[in-house]
Short mmCIF file of C-alpha atoms in Angstrom, two decimals:
data_model
loop_
_atom_site.label_atom_id
_atom_site.label_comp_id
_atom_site.label_asym_id
_atom_site.label_seq_id
_atom_site.Cartn_x
_atom_site.Cartn_y
_atom_site.Cartn_z
CA MET A 1155 0.00 0.00 0.00
CA SER A 1156 1.12 3.55 -0.65
CA HIS A 1157 2.13 6.28 1.75
CA LEU A 1158 -0.72 8.54 2.94
CA ILE A 1159 -0.12 12.21 3.74
CA TYR A 1160 -3.09 13.98 5.34
CA LEU A 1161 -3.44 17.79 5.21
CA GLY A 1162 -5.84 19.29 7.71
CA GLY A 1163 -6.82 22.78 8.75
CA ALA A 1164 -9.72 25.20 8.75
CA LYS A 1165 -11.66 26.21 5.65
CA GLY A 1166 -9.93 28.88 3.61
CA VAL A 1167 -6.35 28.41 4.83
CA GLY A 1168 -5.13 27.07 1.50
CA LYS A 1169 -4.89 23.30 1.89
CA THR A 1170 -5.64 22.77 -1.81
CA PHE A 1171 -2.88 25.13 -2.90
CA ILE A 1172 -0.35 23.52 -0.56
CA ILE A 1173 -1.24 20.11 -2.01
CA LEU A 1174 -0.85 21.46 -5.55
CA GLY A 1175 2.59 22.73 -4.58
CA LEU A 1176 3.54 19.37 -3.06
CA LEU A 1177 2.31 17.56 -6.17
CA GLU A 1178 4.45 19.88 -8.26
CA LEU A 1179 7.46 18.99 -6.11
CA THR A 1180 6.99 15.25 -6.14
CA HIS A 1181 8.56 13.43 -9.08
CA GLN A 1182 6.94 10.07 -8.53
CA SER A 1183 3.57 8.35 -8.74
CA VAL A 1184 1.34 10.68 -6.71
CA VAL A 1185 -2.30 11.66 -6.49
CA ALA A 1186 -4.50 13.85 -4.28
CA PHE A 1187 -7.80 12.77 -2.70
CA LYS A 1188 -10.71 14.64 -1.15
CA ALA A 1189 -13.45 12.41 0.24
CA ILE A 1190 -16.27 14.94 0.12
CA GLN A 1191 -16.49 18.21 -1.82
CA THR A 1192 -19.10 20.72 -0.68
CA GLY A 1193 -20.18 24.06 -2.10
CA ALA A 1194 -20.03 22.94 -5.73
CA ILE A 1195 -22.72 25.38 -6.85
CA SER A 1196 -20.87 28.45 -5.58
CA LEU A 1197 -17.60 27.22 -7.13
CA ASN A 1198 -19.25 26.56 -10.47
CA ALA A 1199 -20.94 29.96 -10.39
CA LYS A 1200 -17.48 31.53 -10.16
CA GLU A 1201 -16.27 29.21 -12.93
CA TRP A 1202 -13.74 27.69 -10.54
CA GLN A 1203 -12.74 24.05 -10.70
CA THR A 1204 -13.54 22.00 -7.62
CA GLU A 1205 -10.69 20.29 -5.81
CA GLY A 1206 -11.85 16.97 -7.24
CA GLU A 1207 -11.73 18.30 -10.79
CA LEU A 1208 -8.23 19.67 -10.26
CA TYR A 1209 -6.88 16.51 -8.68
CA ALA A 1210 -8.50 14.25 -11.27
CA SER A 1211 -7.06 16.20 -14.20
CA LEU A 1212 -3.56 16.12 -12.71
CA ALA A 1213 -3.66 12.36 -12.08
CA GLN A 1214 -5.53 11.62 -15.30
CA VAL A 1215 -8.20 9.60 -13.54
CA HIS A 1216 -11.99 9.94 -13.32
CA GLN A 1217 -13.13 12.52 -10.78
CA THR A 1218 -15.04 10.01 -8.65
CA CYS A 1219 -11.74 8.20 -8.03
CA VAL A 1220 -10.29 11.18 -6.17
CA ASN A 1221 -13.57 12.74 -4.97
CA PRO A 1222 -16.26 10.11 -4.25
CA TYR A 1223 -18.87 12.65 -3.13
CA GLN A 1224 -19.63 16.14 -4.44
CA PHE A 1225 -22.44 18.13 -2.86
CA ASN A 1226 -23.93 21.49 -3.77
CA GLU A 1227 -24.35 23.40 -0.51
CA PRO A 1228 -21.43 24.92 1.46
CA LEU A 1229 -22.34 23.04 4.65
CA PRO A 1230 -20.58 20.38 6.74
CA PRO A 1231 -20.36 17.18 4.63
CA VAL A 1232 -23.17 15.14 6.21
CA PHE A 1233 -25.64 18.04 6.15
CA SER A 1234 -24.67 19.09 2.65
CA GLY A 1235 -25.25 15.50 1.53
CA LEU A 1236 -28.66 15.37 3.18
CA ARG A 1237 -29.67 18.55 1.32
CA ASP A 1238 -28.84 16.69 -1.91
CA GLY A 1239 -30.65 13.55 -0.74
CA ILE A 1240 -27.44 11.54 -0.39
CA CYS A 1241 -26.00 9.91 2.72
CA PRO A 1242 -22.21 9.62 2.37
CA LYS A 1243 -20.83 6.25 3.41
CA LEU A 1244 -17.44 5.69 5.01
CA GLU A 1245 -17.07 2.33 3.25
CA VAL A 1246 -17.36 4.06 -0.16
CA ILE A 1247 -14.68 6.59 0.80
CA THR A 1248 -12.43 3.83 2.13
CA THR A 1249 -12.81 1.71 -1.00
CA GLN A 1250 -11.95 4.60 -3.33
CA LEU A 1251 -8.93 5.54 -1.23
CA GLN A 1252 -7.66 1.95 -1.21
CA ASN A 1253 -8.02 1.81 -5.00
CA LEU A 1254 -5.76 4.86 -5.28
CA GLN A 1255 -3.28 3.34 -2.86
CA SER A 1256 -2.98 0.32 -5.12
CA GLN A 1257 -2.11 2.55 -8.09
CA PHE A 1258 0.03 5.38 -6.67
CA LYS A 1259 3.08 5.50 -4.38
CA THR A 1260 1.85 8.54 -2.44
CA VAL A 1261 -1.66 9.82 -1.80
CA PHE A 1262 -2.16 13.34 -0.43
CA ILE A 1263 -5.49 13.58 1.41
CA GLU A 1264 -7.20 16.95 1.86
CA SER A 1265 -9.49 17.08 4.88
CA SER A 1266 -13.17 17.46 4.05
CA ALA A 1267 -14.50 18.64 7.40
CA ALA A 1268 -13.47 20.28 10.63
CA LEU A 1269 -11.68 17.79 12.86
CA CYS A 1270 -14.62 17.02 15.15
CA SER A 1271 -17.38 17.44 12.55
CA PRO A 1272 -19.21 14.42 11.15
CA LEU A 1273 -17.68 13.34 7.84
CA THR A 1274 -20.36 10.69 7.35
CA GLN A 1275 -23.07 9.26 9.57
CA ASP A 1276 -20.52 6.60 10.48
CA ALA A 1277 -17.61 8.76 11.64
CA THR A 1278 -16.24 12.21 12.34
CA GLU A 1279 -13.23 13.51 10.42
CA LEU A 1280 -11.07 12.72 13.46
CA GLU A 1281 -12.34 9.14 13.71
CA TRP A 1282 -11.58 8.61 10.03
CA LEU A 1283 -8.11 10.11 10.41
CA GLN A 1284 -7.42 7.70 13.28
CA THR A 1285 -7.87 4.78 10.89
CA LEU A 1286 -5.58 6.07 8.13
CA GLN A 1287 -2.07 5.64 9.57
CA ALA A 1288 -1.07 8.77 7.66
CA THR A 1289 1.63 11.39 8.05
CA VAL A 1290 -0.22 14.50 9.24
CA ILE A 1291 0.47 18.07 8.11
CA TRP A 1292 -1.55 20.96 9.53
CA VAL A 1293 -2.18 24.25 7.71
CA CYS A 1294 -2.94 27.44 9.67
CA GLY A 1295 -3.77 30.86 8.24
CA VAL A 1296 -2.46 34.13 9.65
CA GLY A 1297 -5.25 35.60 11.77
CA GLU A 1298 -6.74 35.26 15.25
CA HIS A 1299 -9.65 33.04 14.19
CA TRP A 1300 -7.46 30.63 12.24
CA LEU A 1301 -4.81 30.53 14.96
CA ASN A 1302 -7.35 29.77 17.71
CA SER A 1303 -8.95 27.06 15.59
CA ALA A 1304 -5.56 25.48 14.83
CA LEU A 1305 -4.48 25.50 18.48
CA MET A 1306 -7.70 23.79 19.53
CA GLU A 1307 -7.41 21.09 16.87
CA LEU A 1308 -3.69 20.59 17.47
CA HIS A 1309 -4.48 20.02 21.16
CA ILE A 1310 -6.96 17.30 20.18
CA LEU A 1311 -4.47 15.71 17.80
CA GLU A 1312 -1.80 15.67 20.50
CA LYS A 1313 -4.13 13.86 22.91
CA GLU A 1314 -4.90 11.29 20.21
CA GLY A 1315 -1.22 10.70 19.38
CA LEU A 1316 -1.62 12.28 15.94
CA MET A 1317 0.60 15.33 16.30
CA PRO A 1318 1.52 16.70 12.84
CA SER A 1319 4.98 16.16 11.42
CA LEU A 1320 4.81 19.70 10.05
CA ILE A 1321 2.73 22.87 10.48
CA ILE A 1322 2.50 25.29 7.56
CA LEU A 1323 1.56 28.93 8.18
CA THR A 1324 -0.15 30.59 5.21
CA ASN A 1325 -1.36 34.10 4.45
CA PRO A 1326 -4.85 33.80 2.90
CA LEU A 1327 -5.73 37.47 3.45
CA LYS A 1328 -2.37 38.75 2.18
CA THR A 1329 -1.75 40.71 5.36
CA HIS A 1330 1.33 42.92 5.62
CA ASP A 1331 1.09 43.13 9.42
CA ALA A 1332 4.53 41.82 10.41
CA ASN A 1333 3.60 41.73 14.10
CA LEU A 1334 0.55 39.56 13.46
CA ILE A 1335 2.50 37.20 11.21
CA HIS A 1336 5.27 36.85 13.81
CA TYR A 1337 2.75 36.38 16.63
CA CYS A 1338 1.00 33.52 14.81
CA TRP A 1339 4.28 31.85 13.92
CA GLN A 1340 5.77 32.25 17.42
CA THR A 1341 2.60 31.00 19.14
CA LEU A 1342 2.54 27.85 17.01
CA GLN A 1343 6.23 27.30 17.74
CA GLU A 1344 5.73 27.68 21.47
CA GLN A 1345 2.51 25.65 21.75
CA THR A 1346 3.58 22.64 19.67
CA GLU A 1347 6.61 20.44 19.18
CA SER A 1348 6.12 20.28 15.42
CA PRO A 1349 8.34 22.30 13.06
CA VAL A 1350 6.50 25.37 11.75
CA LEU A 1351 7.17 26.79 8.31
CA GLY A 1352 6.89 30.56 8.01
CA VAL A 1353 4.36 32.22 5.74
CA VAL A 1354 4.55 30.07 2.63
CA CYS A 1355 2.62 32.22 0.21
CA ASN A 1356 -0.25 34.59 -0.40
CA ILE A 1357 -2.76 31.84 -0.99
CA PRO A 1358 -5.12 33.49 -3.51
CA SER A 1359 -2.35 33.47 -6.11
CA GLY A 1360 -1.46 29.83 -5.47
CA LEU A 1361 -3.91 28.24 -7.87
CA LYS A 1362 -2.44 30.14 -10.80
CA ASN A 1363 1.16 29.39 -9.88
CA PRO A 1364 1.66 26.10 -8.02
CA LYS A 1365 5.31 26.11 -9.10
CA ALA A 1366 5.90 29.19 -6.91
CA ILE A 1367 4.42 27.36 -3.91
CA ALA A 1368 6.53 24.32 -4.76
CA THR A 1369 9.68 26.43 -4.74
CA LEU A 1370 8.83 28.02 -1.39
CA LEU A 1371 8.00 24.65 0.14
CA HIS A 1372 11.20 23.09 -1.18
CA ASP A 1373 13.27 25.89 0.33
CA GLN A 1374 11.64 25.61 3.76
CA ILE A 1375 10.81 21.94 4.40
CA PRO A 1376 13.48 20.33 6.62
CA ASP A 1377 15.64 17.76 4.83
CA ASP A 1378 14.45 14.86 6.97
CA LEU A 1379 10.83 15.65 6.10
CA LYS A 1380 11.65 16.05 2.41
CA LYS A 1381 12.64 12.38 2.34
CA LEU A 1382 9.31 11.48 3.91
CA LEU A 1383 7.11 13.77 1.83
CA LEU A 1384 8.84 13.84 -1.49
#
C-alpha cells in the first residue's frame, strides 16, 4: 500500500494550494484525494474548478476516483449530503482511497470537514483520520480566528497521538502586518513540538502558480521531512 499524507486545517487556509505545490514537487507516482467536496454550486458559479476536478485532471483519472462525493451546498459534509438527498458512506470513501493506494506510491489527502465534525453518519473527520495511519500536516492561516482554531485542533491531535509532522503557516488574506504574522508563527512554535514553516505564500495566487508554492516549500521543508514527503 502507498504512503498517505493527510493535510488538515480550517476552511480557507489554502490546503488545496499547498497540495498542488507538493504535487508539483513530487517526481513520482502521486495523487490527491478529497473524500467529500461541498459548495459545488458556488464554485461553479465563479467558474472555478472544484478540488476533485483539479486533482483528477492532474492524475488523469476519473473525478469520482479522487472525490467520491460532491455536494452542492457549502455546509458540513453530512448536512450538505442530506440537502442533496445523499448519505455519504465511510465504506465508499475507504474503497476509493484503497483503489488509489494500489495505483500510486503517495496519496495526499485533503481534509473534508473540521476535525470534530461528522464526515459521514458513520464517523467524524477525526475518527476517520485515526484509521488512516497517515503522516499528518496541519495548515494554519495568519489571523486570530485561524490561529485559535488550529491551536484547539492541534491540542486534540496531540491527545490522540496524531501530532503533525509539520505545520504550515499561510497568508490567505495577504496581510502585511509583520507583528501579526510573527505572533502567529511564534505561538505555534511555542505551543507545539512540530516544526513550523513561516508564511509560505499569499494563498489566492497559489492556484495560478503552483510552481511558486513548490519552490517556497522546497526551500523551507526540513531535509528529513523532504525524504518522507517527497
